[in-house]
Each structure stands twice: as C-alpha cells, then as structure tokens.
PDB file of C-alpha atoms and ligand atoms in Angstrom:
ATOM      1  CA  MET A  31     -23.962  -9.348  72.921  1.00  0.00           C
ATOM      2  CA  LYS A  32     -21.115  -9.987  75.393  1.00  0.00           C
ATOM      3  CA  ASN A  33     -22.256 -13.583  76.006  1.00  0.00           C
ATOM      4  CA  LYS A  34     -22.041 -14.452  72.348  1.00  0.00           C
ATOM      5  CA  GLU A  35     -18.840 -16.300  71.385  1.00  0.00           C
ATOM      6  CA  ILE A  36     -17.204 -15.558  68.022  1.00  0.00           C
ATOM      7  CA  LYS A  37     -14.401 -17.664  66.592  1.00  0.00           C
ATOM      8  CA  ILE A  38     -11.763 -15.684  64.705  1.00  0.00           C
ATOM      9  CA  LEU A  39      -9.685 -17.464  62.075  1.00  0.00           C
ATOM     10  CA  LEU A  40      -6.573 -15.388  61.588  1.00  0.00           C
ATOM     11  CA  ALA A  41      -4.878 -15.915  58.215  1.00  0.00           C
ATOM     12  CA  ALA A  42      -1.075 -16.213  58.256  1.00  0.00           C
ATOM     13  CA  PRO A  43       1.051 -14.926  56.657  1.00  0.00           C
ATOM     14  CA  ARG A  44      -0.658 -11.530  56.594  1.00  0.00           C
ATOM     15  CA  GLY A  45       0.380  -7.882  56.775  1.00  0.00           C
ATOM     16  CA  PHE A  46       3.779  -6.335  56.076  1.00  0.00           C
ATOM     17  CA  CYS A  47       5.971  -7.952  53.419  1.00  0.00           C
ATOM     18  CA  ALA A  48       9.740  -7.532  53.065  1.00  0.00           C
ATOM     19  CA  GLY A  49       9.371  -4.810  50.391  1.00  0.00           C
ATOM     20  CA  VAL A  50       7.102  -2.701  52.597  1.00  0.00           C
ATOM     21  CA  GLU A  51       9.323  -3.148  55.687  1.00  0.00           C
ATOM     22  CA  ARG A  52      12.310  -2.013  53.610  1.00  0.00           C
ATOM     23  CA  ALA A  53      10.537   1.030  52.149  1.00  0.00           C
ATOM     24  CA  ILE A  54       9.403   2.251  55.593  1.00  0.00           C
ATOM     25  CA  GLU A  55      12.899   1.655  56.978  1.00  0.00           C
ATOM     26  CA  ILE A  56      14.354   3.713  54.102  1.00  0.00           C
ATOM     27  CA  VAL A  57      12.161   6.701  55.017  1.00  0.00           C
ATOM     28  CA  LYS A  58      13.004   6.421  58.722  1.00  0.00           C
ATOM     29  CA  LYS A  59      16.743   6.037  58.114  1.00  0.00           C
ATOM     30  CA  SER A  60      16.732   8.916  55.620  1.00  0.00           C
ATOM     31  CA  ILE A  61      15.176  11.208  58.229  1.00  0.00           C
ATOM     32  CA  VAL A  62      17.883  10.162  60.700  1.00  0.00           C
ATOM     33  CA  LYS A  63      20.657  10.676  58.148  1.00  0.00           C
ATOM     34  CA  TYR A  64      19.497  13.897  56.442  1.00  0.00           C
ATOM     35  CA  GLY A  65      17.247  15.380  59.140  1.00  0.00           C
ATOM     36  CA  ALA A  66      13.629  16.442  58.535  1.00  0.00           C
ATOM     37  CA  PRO A  67      12.006  17.121  56.220  1.00  0.00           C
ATOM     38  CA  VAL A  68      12.557  14.392  53.683  1.00  0.00           C
ATOM     39  CA  TYR A  69      10.246  14.270  50.660  1.00  0.00           C
ATOM     40  CA  VAL A  70       8.554  11.069  49.493  1.00  0.00           C
ATOM     41  CA  ARG A  71       7.188  10.815  45.955  1.00  0.00           C
ATOM     42  CA  HIS A  72       3.780   9.112  46.206  1.00  0.00           C
ATOM     43  CA  GLU A  73       2.596   7.224  49.327  1.00  0.00           C
ATOM     44  CA  ILE A  74       5.640   5.146  50.283  1.00  0.00           C
ATOM     45  CA  VAL A  75       3.255   2.172  50.637  1.00  0.00           C
ATOM     46  CA  HIS A  76      -0.517   2.298  50.241  1.00  0.00           C
ATOM     47  CA  ASN A  77      -1.514   2.585  53.878  1.00  0.00           C
ATOM     48  CA  THR A  78      -2.883   5.703  55.560  1.00  0.00           C
ATOM     49  CA  HIS A  79      -1.734   4.623  59.033  1.00  0.00           C
ATOM     50  CA  VAL A  80       1.877   4.204  57.808  1.00  0.00           C
ATOM     51  CA  VAL A  81       1.843   7.459  55.822  1.00  0.00           C
ATOM     52  CA  ASP A  82       0.425   9.462  58.756  1.00  0.00           C
ATOM     53  CA  GLY A  83       3.060   7.982  61.104  1.00  0.00           C
ATOM     54  CA  LEU A  84       5.879   9.003  58.744  1.00  0.00           C
ATOM     55  CA  LYS A  85       4.438  12.515  58.309  1.00  0.00           C
ATOM     56  CA  LYS A  86       4.681  12.945  62.084  1.00  0.00           C
ATOM     57  CA  ILE A  87       8.448  12.277  62.057  1.00  0.00           C
ATOM     58  CA  GLY A  88       9.214  14.589  59.130  1.00  0.00           C
ATOM     59  CA  ALA A  89       8.226  13.022  55.808  1.00  0.00           C
ATOM     60  CA  ILE A  90       6.449  15.246  53.255  1.00  0.00           C
ATOM     61  CA  PHE A  91       4.471  13.369  50.604  1.00  0.00           C
ATOM     62  CA  VAL A  92       4.170  14.729  47.060  1.00  0.00           C
ATOM     63  CA  GLU A  93       2.840  13.205  43.852  1.00  0.00           C
ATOM     64  CA  GLU A  94       5.348  14.856  41.508  1.00  0.00           C
ATOM     65  CA  LEU A  95       8.872  16.201  41.959  1.00  0.00           C
ATOM     66  CA  ALA A  96       7.725  19.636  40.712  1.00  0.00           C
ATOM     67  CA  GLU A  97       5.705  19.987  43.957  1.00  0.00           C
ATOM     68  CA  ILE A  98       8.871  19.809  46.102  1.00  0.00           C
ATOM     69  CA  GLN A  99       9.295  23.275  47.570  1.00  0.00           C
ATOM     70  CA  ASP A 100      12.805  22.910  48.977  1.00  0.00           C
ATOM     71  CA  LYS A 101      14.790  21.128  46.297  1.00  0.00           C
ATOM     72  CA  THR A 102      17.884  20.955  48.526  1.00  0.00           C
ATOM     73  CA  ARG A 103      16.115  18.191  50.493  1.00  0.00           C
ATOM     74  CA  PRO A 104      16.309  14.524  49.407  1.00  0.00           C
ATOM     75  CA  VAL A 105      13.378  12.633  47.929  1.00  0.00           C
ATOM     76  CA  ILE A 106      12.484   8.956  48.257  1.00  0.00           C
ATOM     77  CA  PHE A 107      10.742   7.011  45.485  1.00  0.00           C
ATOM     78  CA  SER A 108       7.956   4.723  46.729  1.00  0.00           C
ATOM     79  CA  ALA A 109       8.005   0.901  46.894  1.00  0.00           C
ATOM     80  CA  HIS A 110       5.832   0.717  43.755  1.00  0.00           C
ATOM     81  CA  GLY A 111       8.670   1.886  41.492  1.00  0.00           C
ATOM     82  CA  VAL A 112       8.927   4.848  39.136  1.00  0.00           C
ATOM     83  CA  PRO A 113       9.244   5.355  35.367  1.00  0.00           C
ATOM     84  CA  LYS A 114      12.808   5.965  34.112  1.00  0.00           C
ATOM     85  CA  SER A 115      11.902   9.616  33.518  1.00  0.00           C
ATOM     86  CA  VAL A 116      11.628  10.281  37.279  1.00  0.00           C
ATOM     87  CA  PRO A 117      15.300   9.839  38.320  1.00  0.00           C
ATOM     88  CA  ILE A 118      16.230  11.821  35.187  1.00  0.00           C
ATOM     89  CA  GLU A 119      13.879  14.599  36.316  1.00  0.00           C
ATOM     90  CA  ALA A 120      15.427  14.480  39.826  1.00  0.00           C
ATOM     91  CA  ASP A 121      18.910  14.855  38.309  1.00  0.00           C
ATOM     92  CA  GLY A 122      17.608  17.832  36.333  1.00  0.00           C
ATOM     93  CA  TYR A 123      16.469  19.485  39.567  1.00  0.00           C
ATOM     94  CA  LYS A 124      19.736  18.367  41.262  1.00  0.00           C
ATOM     95  CA  ILE A 125      17.656  16.636  43.958  1.00  0.00           C
ATOM     96  CA  GLU A 126      19.310  13.741  45.778  1.00  0.00           C
ATOM     97  CA  TYR A 127      17.058  10.693  45.576  1.00  0.00           C
ATOM     98  CA  ILE A 128      16.826   7.363  47.347  1.00  0.00           C
ATOM     99  CA  ASP A 129      14.980   4.593  45.548  1.00  0.00           C
ATOM    100  CA  ALA A 130      12.702   2.488  47.777  1.00  0.00           C
ATOM    101  CA  THR A 131      11.333   0.439  44.851  1.00  0.00           C
ATOM    102  CA  CYS A 132      10.788  -3.125  46.083  1.00  0.00           C
ATOM    103  CA  PRO A 133      13.521  -5.399  44.659  1.00  0.00           C
ATOM    104  CA  LEU A 134      10.766  -7.690  43.341  1.00  0.00           C
ATOM    105  CA  VAL A 135       9.280  -4.804  41.328  1.00  0.00           C
ATOM    106  CA  SER A 136      12.788  -3.916  40.076  1.00  0.00           C
ATOM    107  CA  LYS A 137      13.100  -7.549  38.947  1.00  0.00           C
ATOM    108  CA  VAL A 138      10.057  -7.070  36.689  1.00  0.00           C
ATOM    109  CA  HIS A 139      11.566  -3.802  35.369  1.00  0.00           C
ATOM    110  CA  ARG A 140      14.820  -5.569  34.388  1.00  0.00           C
ATOM    111  CA  GLU A 141      12.869  -8.443  32.876  1.00  0.00           C
ATOM    112  CA  ALA A 142      10.827  -6.050  30.699  1.00  0.00           C
ATOM    113  CA  GLU A 143      13.988  -4.223  29.608  1.00  0.00           C
ATOM    114  CA  ASN A 144      15.747  -7.466  28.645  1.00  0.00           C
ATOM    115  CA  LEU A 145      12.741  -8.702  26.674  1.00  0.00           C
ATOM    116  CA  HIS A 146      12.583  -5.374  24.853  1.00  0.00           C
ATOM    117  CA  LYS A 147      16.305  -5.619  24.022  1.00  0.00           C
ATOM    118  CA  ASP A 148      15.677  -9.121  22.644  1.00  0.00           C
ATOM    119  CA  GLY A 149      13.066  -7.694  20.260  1.00  0.00           C
ATOM    120  CA  TYR A 150       9.875  -8.699  22.060  1.00  0.00           C
ATOM    121  CA  HIS A 151       6.732  -6.597  22.151  1.00  0.00           C
ATOM    122  CA  ILE A 152       5.499  -6.760  25.740  1.00  0.00           C
ATOM    123  CA  VAL A 153       2.067  -7.023  27.280  1.00  0.00           C
ATOM    124  CA  LEU A 154       1.867  -6.079  30.930  1.00  0.00           C
ATOM    125  CA  ILE A 155      -0.963  -7.711  32.887  1.00  0.00           C
ATOM    126  CA  GLY A 156      -2.013  -5.204  35.537  1.00  0.00           C
ATOM    127  CA  HIS A 157      -4.367  -2.456  36.672  1.00  0.00           C
ATOM    128  CA  HIS A 158      -4.693   0.784  34.728  1.00  0.00           C
ATOM    129  CA  ASN A 159      -3.201   3.775  36.553  1.00  0.00           C
ATOM    130  CA  HIS A 160      -1.691   1.776  39.432  1.00  0.00           C
ATOM    131  CA  PRO A 161       1.699   3.380  40.224  1.00  0.00           C
ATOM    132  CA  GLU A 162       3.501   0.049  39.771  1.00  0.00           C
ATOM    133  CA  VAL A 163       2.035  -0.280  36.262  1.00  0.00           C
ATOM    134  CA  ILE A 164       3.007   3.320  35.420  1.00  0.00           C
ATOM    135  CA  GLY A 165       6.535   2.558  36.695  1.00  0.00           C
ATOM    136  CA  THR A 166       6.905  -0.678  34.735  1.00  0.00           C
ATOM    137  CA  MET A 167       5.535   0.804  31.499  1.00  0.00           C
ATOM    138  CA  GLY A 168       7.867   3.741  32.016  1.00  0.00           C
ATOM    139  CA  GLN A 169      10.956   1.496  31.813  1.00  0.00           C
ATOM    140  CA  LEU A 170      10.497   1.206  28.072  1.00  0.00           C
ATOM    141  CA  PRO A 171       9.983   3.554  25.133  1.00  0.00           C
ATOM    142  CA  LYS A 172       6.358   4.526  24.443  1.00  0.00           C
ATOM    143  CA  GLY A 173       4.523   1.982  22.295  1.00  0.00           C
ATOM    144  CA  SER A 174       6.712  -0.998  23.255  1.00  0.00           C
ATOM    145  CA  VAL A 175       4.434  -2.230  26.048  1.00  0.00           C
ATOM    146  CA  ASP A 176       0.644  -2.592  26.167  1.00  0.00           C
ATOM    147  CA  LEU A 177      -1.526  -3.003  29.240  1.00  0.00           C
ATOM    148  CA  ILE A 178      -3.923  -5.953  29.518  1.00  0.00           C
ATOM    149  CA  GLU A 179      -6.378  -5.853  32.427  1.00  0.00           C
ATOM    150  CA  ASN A 180      -8.677  -8.801  31.746  1.00  0.00           C
ATOM    151  CA  GLU A 181      -9.644 -11.593  29.351  1.00  0.00           C
ATOM    152  CA  ASN A 182     -11.734  -9.195  27.237  1.00  0.00           C
ATOM    153  CA  ASP A 183      -8.629  -7.106  26.626  1.00  0.00           C
ATOM    154  CA  VAL A 184      -6.856 -10.242  25.385  1.00  0.00           C
ATOM    155  CA  GLU A 185      -9.712 -10.948  22.989  1.00  0.00           C
ATOM    156  CA  ASN A 186      -9.612  -7.405  21.582  1.00  0.00           C
ATOM    157  CA  TYR A 187      -5.820  -7.229  21.431  1.00  0.00           C
ATOM    158  CA  THR A 188      -4.020  -7.108  18.096  1.00  0.00           C
ATOM    159  CA  LEU A 189      -0.304  -7.624  17.795  1.00  0.00           C
ATOM    160  CA  GLU A 190       1.500  -5.963  14.936  1.00  0.00           C
ATOM    161  CA  ALA A 191       2.324  -8.562  12.245  1.00  0.00           C
ATOM    162  CA  GLY A 192       5.794 -10.104  12.513  1.00  0.00           C
ATOM    163  CA  LYS A 193       6.297  -9.096  16.173  1.00  0.00           C
ATOM    164  CA  LYS A 194       7.429 -11.512  18.885  1.00  0.00           C
ATOM    165  CA  ILE A 195       5.337 -11.237  22.056  1.00  0.00           C
ATOM    166  CA  ALA A 196       6.139 -11.674  25.756  1.00  0.00           C
ATOM    167  CA  TYR A 197       4.267 -10.881  28.956  1.00  0.00           C
ATOM    168  CA  VAL A 198       5.123  -9.630  32.427  1.00  0.00           C
ATOM    169  CA  THR A 199       2.717  -8.918  35.303  1.00  0.00           C
ATOM    170  CA  GLN A 200       2.124  -6.541  38.175  1.00  0.00           C
ATOM    171  CA  THR A 201       3.354  -8.129  41.434  1.00  0.00           C
ATOM    172  CA  THR A 202       0.118  -7.815  43.424  1.00  0.00           C
ATOM    173  CA  LEU A 203      -2.503  -9.400  41.169  1.00  0.00           C
ATOM    174  CA  SER A 204      -5.000 -12.150  41.948  1.00  0.00           C
ATOM    175  CA  LEU A 205      -3.329 -15.514  41.267  1.00  0.00           C
ATOM    176  CA  ASP A 206      -6.543 -17.028  39.894  1.00  0.00           C
ATOM    177  CA  ASP A 207      -7.598 -14.101  37.670  1.00  0.00           C
ATOM    178  CA  THR A 208      -4.083 -13.810  36.283  1.00  0.00           C
ATOM    179  CA  LYS A 209      -3.958 -17.544  35.557  1.00  0.00           C
ATOM    180  CA  ASN A 210      -7.065 -17.133  33.369  1.00  0.00           C
ATOM    181  CA  ILE A 211      -5.685 -14.082  31.552  1.00  0.00           C
ATOM    182  CA  ILE A 212      -2.409 -15.926  30.882  1.00  0.00           C
ATOM    183  CA  ALA A 213      -4.326 -18.962  29.596  1.00  0.00           C
ATOM    184  CA  SER A 214      -6.206 -16.710  27.123  1.00  0.00           C
ATOM    185  CA  LEU A 215      -2.941 -15.080  26.022  1.00  0.00           C
ATOM    186  CA  LYS A 216      -1.328 -18.497  25.477  1.00  0.00           C
ATOM    187  CA  LYS A 217      -4.343 -19.684  23.520  1.00  0.00           C
ATOM    188  CA  LYS A 218      -4.166 -16.645  21.250  1.00  0.00           C
ATOM    189  CA  TYR A 219      -0.344 -16.502  21.071  1.00  0.00           C
ATOM    190  CA  PRO A 220       0.999 -20.050  21.686  1.00  0.00           C
ATOM    191  CA  LYS A 221       4.606 -18.825  21.315  1.00  0.00           C
ATOM    192  CA  ILE A 222       4.271 -16.017  23.865  1.00  0.00           C
ATOM    193  CA  LYS A 223       7.371 -15.787  26.071  1.00  0.00           C
ATOM    194  CA  GLU A 224       6.732 -16.179  29.798  1.00  0.00           C
ATOM    195  CA  PRO A 225       8.726 -14.726  32.694  1.00  0.00           C
ATOM    196  CA  VAL A 226      11.488 -17.100  33.873  1.00  0.00           C
ATOM    197  CA  LYS A 227      10.141 -16.794  37.394  1.00  0.00           C
ATOM    198  CA  GLU A 228       6.569 -15.791  38.302  1.00  0.00           C
ATOM    199  CA  ASP A 229       6.164 -11.972  38.641  1.00  0.00           C
ATOM    200  CA  ILE A 230       3.380 -12.117  41.241  1.00  0.00           C
ATOM    201  CA  CYS A 231       5.508 -11.886  44.366  1.00  0.00           C
ATOM    202  CA  TYR A 232       5.909 -14.348  47.237  1.00  0.00           C
ATOM    203  CA  ALA A 233       4.018 -12.061  49.648  1.00  0.00           C
ATOM    204  CA  THR A 234       0.990 -11.681  47.369  1.00  0.00           C
ATOM    205  CA  THR A 235       0.976 -15.443  46.753  1.00  0.00           C
ATOM    206  CA  ASN A 236       1.267 -16.429  50.418  1.00  0.00           C
ATOM    207  CA  ARG A 237      -1.360 -13.919  51.620  1.00  0.00           C
ATOM    208  CA  GLN A 238      -3.846 -15.049  48.979  1.00  0.00           C
ATOM    209  CA  LEU A 239      -3.277 -18.762  49.689  1.00  0.00           C
ATOM    210  CA  ALA A 240      -3.663 -18.158  53.445  1.00  0.00           C
ATOM    211  CA  VAL A 241      -7.040 -16.455  52.848  1.00  0.00           C
ATOM    212  CA  LYS A 242      -8.131 -19.152  50.392  1.00  0.00           C
ATOM    213  CA  ASN A 243      -7.314 -21.791  53.007  1.00  0.00           C
ATOM    214  CA  ILE A 244      -9.822 -20.497  55.579  1.00  0.00           C
ATOM    215  CA  ALA A 245     -12.407 -18.382  53.727  1.00  0.00           C
ATOM    216  CA  SER A 246     -14.935 -21.183  53.204  1.00  0.00           C
ATOM    217  CA  ASN A 247     -15.039 -21.782  56.996  1.00  0.00           C
ATOM    218  CA  CYS A 248     -16.002 -18.167  57.697  1.00  0.00           C
ATOM    219  CA  ASP A 249     -19.418 -16.469  57.798  1.00  0.00           C
ATOM    220  CA  MET A 250     -17.758 -13.095  57.203  1.00  0.00           C
ATOM    221  CA  PHE A 251     -14.212 -12.127  56.225  1.00  0.00           C
ATOM    222  CA  PHE A 252     -12.371  -8.871  56.941  1.00  0.00           C
ATOM    223  CA  VAL A 253      -9.184  -7.631  55.282  1.00  0.00           C
ATOM    224  CA  LEU A 254      -7.464  -4.750  57.037  1.00  0.00           C
ATOM    225  CA  GLY A 255      -5.953  -2.357  54.526  1.00  0.00           C
ATOM    226  CA  SER A 256      -6.365   0.980  52.782  1.00  0.00           C
ATOM    227  CA  LEU A 257      -8.851   1.592  49.979  1.00  0.00           C
ATOM    228  CA  ASN A 258      -6.072   2.183  47.417  1.00  0.00           C
ATOM    229  CA  SER A 259      -4.089  -0.941  48.355  1.00  0.00           C
ATOM    230  CA  SER A 260      -4.124  -3.273  45.359  1.00  0.00           C
ATOM    231  CA  ASN A 261      -3.053  -6.373  47.288  1.00  0.00           C
ATOM    232  CA  SER A 262      -5.623  -5.753  50.080  1.00  0.00           C
ATOM    233  CA  LEU A 263      -8.426  -5.426  47.510  1.00  0.00           C
ATOM    234  CA  ARG A 264      -7.259  -8.671  45.878  1.00  0.00           C
ATOM    235  CA  LEU A 265      -7.460 -10.461  49.267  1.00  0.00           C
ATOM    236  CA  VAL A 266     -11.117  -9.415  49.607  1.00  0.00           C
ATOM    237  CA  LYS A 267     -11.835 -10.807  46.154  1.00  0.00           C
ATOM    238  CA  VAL A 268      -9.952 -14.037  46.926  1.00  0.00           C
ATOM    239  CA  ALA A 269     -12.039 -14.499  50.105  1.00  0.00           C
ATOM    240  CA  GLN A 270     -15.229 -13.912  48.102  1.00  0.00           C
ATOM    241  CA  GLN A 271     -14.186 -16.331  45.357  1.00  0.00           C
ATOM    242  CA  SER A 272     -13.092 -18.952  47.907  1.00  0.00           C
ATOM    243  CA  GLY A 273     -16.422 -19.388  49.647  1.00  0.00           C
ATOM    244  CA  CYS A 274     -17.034 -16.318  51.819  1.00  0.00           C
ATOM    245  CA  ALA A 275     -19.272 -13.984  49.801  1.00  0.00           C
ATOM    246  CA  ASP A 276     -19.608 -11.608  52.770  1.00  0.00           C
ATOM    247  CA  SER A 277     -15.995 -10.337  52.647  1.00  0.00           C
ATOM    248  CA  HIS A 278     -14.962  -6.717  53.141  1.00  0.00           C
ATOM    249  CA  LEU A 279     -12.045  -4.321  53.198  1.00  0.00           C
ATOM    250  CA  ILE A 280     -11.790  -2.521  56.534  1.00  0.00           C
ATOM    251  CA  HIS A 281      -9.751   0.659  56.411  1.00  0.00           C
ATOM    252  CA  SER A 282     -10.876   2.020  59.779  1.00  0.00           C
ATOM    253  CA  VAL A 283     -11.965   0.274  62.975  1.00  0.00           C
ATOM    254  CA  SER A 284     -14.843   2.760  63.145  1.00  0.00           C
ATOM    255  CA  LYS A 285     -16.384   0.831  60.227  1.00  0.00           C
ATOM    256  CA  ILE A 286     -16.821  -2.570  61.935  1.00  0.00           C
ATOM    257  CA  PRO A 287     -20.354  -3.930  61.227  1.00  0.00           C
ATOM    258  CA  PHE A 288     -21.088  -5.317  64.716  1.00  0.00           C
ATOM    259  CA  ASP A 289     -24.754  -5.854  63.864  1.00  0.00           C
ATOM    260  CA  LYS A 290     -23.791  -8.299  61.111  1.00  0.00           C
ATOM    261  CA  ILE A 291     -20.961  -9.936  63.095  1.00  0.00           C
ATOM    262  CA  GLN A 292     -23.529 -10.703  65.786  1.00  0.00           C
ATOM    263  CA  ASN A 293     -25.089 -13.263  63.445  1.00  0.00           C
ATOM    264  CA  CYS A 294     -21.757 -15.001  62.747  1.00  0.00           C
ATOM    265  CA  THR A 295     -20.189 -18.042  64.365  1.00  0.00           C
ATOM    266  CA  THR A 296     -16.798 -17.661  62.678  1.00  0.00           C
ATOM    267  CA  ILE A 297     -15.134 -14.651  61.068  1.00  0.00           C
ATOM    268  CA  GLY A 298     -11.883 -14.546  59.141  1.00  0.00           C
ATOM    269  CA  ILE A 299      -9.250 -11.804  59.329  1.00  0.00           C
ATOM    270  CA  SER A 300      -6.253 -10.958  57.177  1.00  0.00           C
ATOM    271  CA  SER A 301      -4.387  -7.792  56.227  1.00  0.00           C
ATOM    272  CA  GLY A 302      -2.728  -6.472  53.083  1.00  0.00           C
ATOM    273  CA  ALA A 303       1.050  -6.392  52.600  1.00  0.00           C
ATOM    274  CA  SER A 304       1.073  -2.660  53.406  1.00  0.00           C
ATOM    275  CA  ALA A 305      -1.078  -2.884  56.563  1.00  0.00           C
ATOM    276  CA  PRO A 306       0.655  -2.888  59.980  1.00  0.00           C
ATOM    277  CA  GLU A 307      -0.242  -5.564  62.548  1.00  0.00           C
ATOM    278  CA  VAL A 308      -1.430  -2.843  64.940  1.00  0.00           C
ATOM    279  CA  LEU A 309      -4.543  -2.498  62.736  1.00  0.00           C
ATOM    280  CA  VAL A 310      -5.328  -6.212  63.125  1.00  0.00           C
ATOM    281  CA  ASN A 311      -4.836  -5.944  66.901  1.00  0.00           C
ATOM    282  CA  SER A 312      -7.107  -2.939  67.253  1.00  0.00           C
ATOM    283  CA  PHE A 313      -9.756  -4.651  65.091  1.00  0.00           C
ATOM    284  CA  ILE A 314      -9.652  -7.730  67.352  1.00  0.00           C
ATOM    285  CA  ASN A 315      -9.696  -5.567  70.492  1.00  0.00           C
ATOM    286  CA  LYS A 316     -12.825  -3.786  69.230  1.00  0.00           C
ATOM    287  CA  ILE A 317     -14.499  -7.152  68.571  1.00  0.00           C
ATOM    288  CA  LYS A 318     -13.551  -8.213  72.109  1.00  0.00           C
ATOM    289  CA  THR A 319     -15.474  -5.247  73.557  1.00  0.00           C
ATOM    290  CA  LYS A 320     -18.706  -6.737  72.181  1.00  0.00           C
ATOM    291  CA  PHE A 321     -18.206 -10.515  72.078  1.00  0.00           C
ATOM    292  CA  LYS A 322     -16.329 -13.388  73.723  1.00  0.00           C
ATOM    293  CA  VAL A 323     -13.577 -14.193  71.261  1.00  0.00           C
ATOM    294  CA  LYS A 324     -11.664 -17.387  70.489  1.00  0.00           C
ATOM    295  CA  ILE A 325      -8.702 -16.881  68.139  1.00  0.00           C
ATOM    296  CA  ASP A 326      -7.204 -19.558  65.931  1.00  0.00           C
ATOM    297  CA  GLU A 327      -4.247 -18.477  63.782  1.00  0.00           C
ATOM    298  CA  VAL A 328      -3.959 -20.679  60.691  1.00  0.00           C
ATOM    299  CA  VAL A 329      -0.391 -20.539  59.344  1.00  0.00           C
ATOM    300  CA  ILE A 330       0.245 -21.973  55.877  1.00  0.00           C
ATOM    301  CA  VAL A 331       3.926 -21.016  55.623  1.00  0.00           C
ATOM    302  CA  LYS A 332       6.574 -19.138  57.629  1.00  0.00           C
ATOM    303  CA  GLU A 333       8.224 -16.265  55.755  1.00  0.00           C
ATOM    304  CA  ASN A 334      11.858 -15.325  56.281  1.00  0.00           C
ATOM    305  CA  ILE A 335      12.510 -12.870  53.428  1.00  0.00           C
ATOM    306  CA  PHE A 336      14.441  -9.705  54.190  1.00  0.00           C
ATOM    307  CA  PHE A 337      15.640  -6.938  51.861  1.00  0.00           C
ATOM    308  CA  LYS A 338      18.561  -4.684  52.801  1.00  0.00           C
ATOM    309  CA  VAL A 339      18.210  -0.890  52.668  1.00  0.00           C
ATOM    310  CA  PRO A 340      20.608   0.976  50.301  1.00  0.00           C
ATOM    311  CA  ALA A 341      24.162   0.972  51.717  1.00  0.00           C
ATOM    312  CA  LYS A 342      24.348   4.773  51.843  1.00  0.00           C
ATOM    313  CA  LEU A 343      21.745   4.812  54.634  1.00  0.00           C
ATOM    314  CA  ASN A 344      23.755   2.564  56.975  1.00  0.00           C
TER     315      ASN A 344
HETATM  316  S1  LIG B 702       3.824  -6.866  47.836  1.00  0.00           S
HETATM  317 FE1  LIG B 702       5.526  -8.001  46.896  1.00  0.00          FE
HETATM  318  S2  LIG B 702       6.308  -6.662  45.289  1.00  0.00           S
HETATM  319 FE2  LIG B 702       4.996  -5.399  46.618  1.00  0.00          FE
HETATM  320  S3  LIG B 702       6.414  -4.522  48.112  1.00  0.00           S
HETATM  321 FE3  LIG B 702       5.661  -6.432  48.997  1.00  0.00          FE
HETATM  322  S4  LIG B 702       7.202  -8.004  48.408  1.00  0.00           S
HETATM  323 FE4  LIG B 702       7.496  -6.219  47.100  1.00  0.00          FE
END
C-alpha cells in the first residue's frame, strides 16, 4: 500500500468555532478560579475528546443539577444553552453558575422572546431532543413555540386561527434542508415573520460551504467529530448531497476504512465545530502510515470571530 499516493483535500474553515473555544475556555478558567471540581451541566460541547480532557483537569459532567453531589461547587451551563428553568433551579439550590451558552445561541433566545412579546406564535426549525432546541423552547411559556423538523411537519402543521406566525432556527442545521423547510413555511404562511439576521451561525455556514466546495472532487469524504455532534452530522450529509456519496463521520481513528481508501485517488477531510484539530492531525498521520499523502488545503474564507469569556473569570 505504501507506494500508493492519496491526495487529501482539506476543507477550511473546519473544526473549532468561536462559541466552542469560549465554552472550553470558560471551563478551564473556572477550574483555575474556583479550584477542582467544577460541575458542567451536559457535555460542554459535543466532543468526547474535549470532554475527556476536561474531566482530567477537574470537570464533572452531569445531565441535571439534581445530580450535583456537592452543591457548594459552581456549575457551568453548556454552549448549547439551557431553558430558563435551569438558572432558576440553580438559584433554588444556591449553586453559583457560569453560563457558557454561545452568544449566537443566546441571540436566537432573545429573538424568540421578542417575537413572543410582539404576539407571534413561533415555529422553531430544529432537531427533536437536541439540547439547543430544548434550551430555545424553554425560553418561552409552554405552548408558545412548536418544533418543525422537516417539510412533512410543515404540511401537517396547523396554526391556531387569528395567530401571527414567526420562525427561528437551530444554529447548526443544514443550509440546504433549512432553505427548503423555510420555502414550504413561506408558501403556507406568506406573512410569516423571518429572523432579522439568519439564525444558522457563521461557523455552520462556512464549514458546510467549505465541504460543498470540494466534495464532488473526492472519492470518499471523512468528517471528524462525535456521534452526537449535530454540526458534524450535517457536514457528512452536505458532502453526500454535494457529490460524494461515500461520506462518513469518523469519531475514532481506530475506525479508518483503509481497505476502501486504498481504492481512492482523492479523499476529503473536514471536522465539526466541536472537534479539535488534533483529531484531524492524527487521522492524517494514520493515513500516512499506509499511503504516500499529498495534502491540499482549500480555504474558502478566513475566520476572525472571537467571543470573550464572562468578566468574572478574568
Ligand atoms: S456552532 Fe455556531 S452557534 Fe454553535 S457554538 Fe459554534 S458559533 Fe456558536
């Protein structure tokens, strides 16, 4: 195999976004400020490598505040955001909390609240049970927001007579799928109010466009990311829809299909917004043990977005 040359097209931008960098920094700085352990409600970002690294320096991950054994320790809310009931629950337990919700998710929360205040009934386009969706729905009273996952849902949806309707979306959706769902909503409700600025975030957009740009030139495509990472799963689908049917999510370098790669001339690589670059490097290094490799990084845009951590951690 070693004589075989494989060309790797490396999508850029890829990997960590500003919201993920900030959330990880919040956990690290909290451990420095408060000492270990510090609790984190839900995986701070959906990546096993990141979560395991933070566990090693003193983070304890829980799904609910009730699981926190030592309630004198602080808790951090994950980048996906939390329903309004969660900080209230923390206050009830007298637990100090630090909110690592990505500012772009918080933007959607405020948007939904303002629309509700203005008398709109809201449909949220997103994935059932994703923590971001639970958090966004939890900004508003029960019954004031409905979840739409696909075009079928739009078809079956009935809006109460006399209600004004608006939509917001999860930040990590597929641009193309969402475009179709929005088109169906607009067809059914021509007066539906749209977000002032797109809810799908810059990082999701850039990573999807970077994959779209190279997928049709690849025999196989690999997205490094965890199985529960919404934006990584979307990148796989984008690669498939953009001309590379043989596209896969790789959550562990032990899962590389060398036998199939052997038949490829060109493979594409990207990584989800919660996946560290070290995973891409170890994937490439593994490929290098079997094949001669030529790497071509294809950059569609340079990102320079940065979000500050809460002032109390500085
Ligand atoms: S993917 Fe987008 S919304 Fe999610 S953490 Fe990153 S920047 Fe924020």
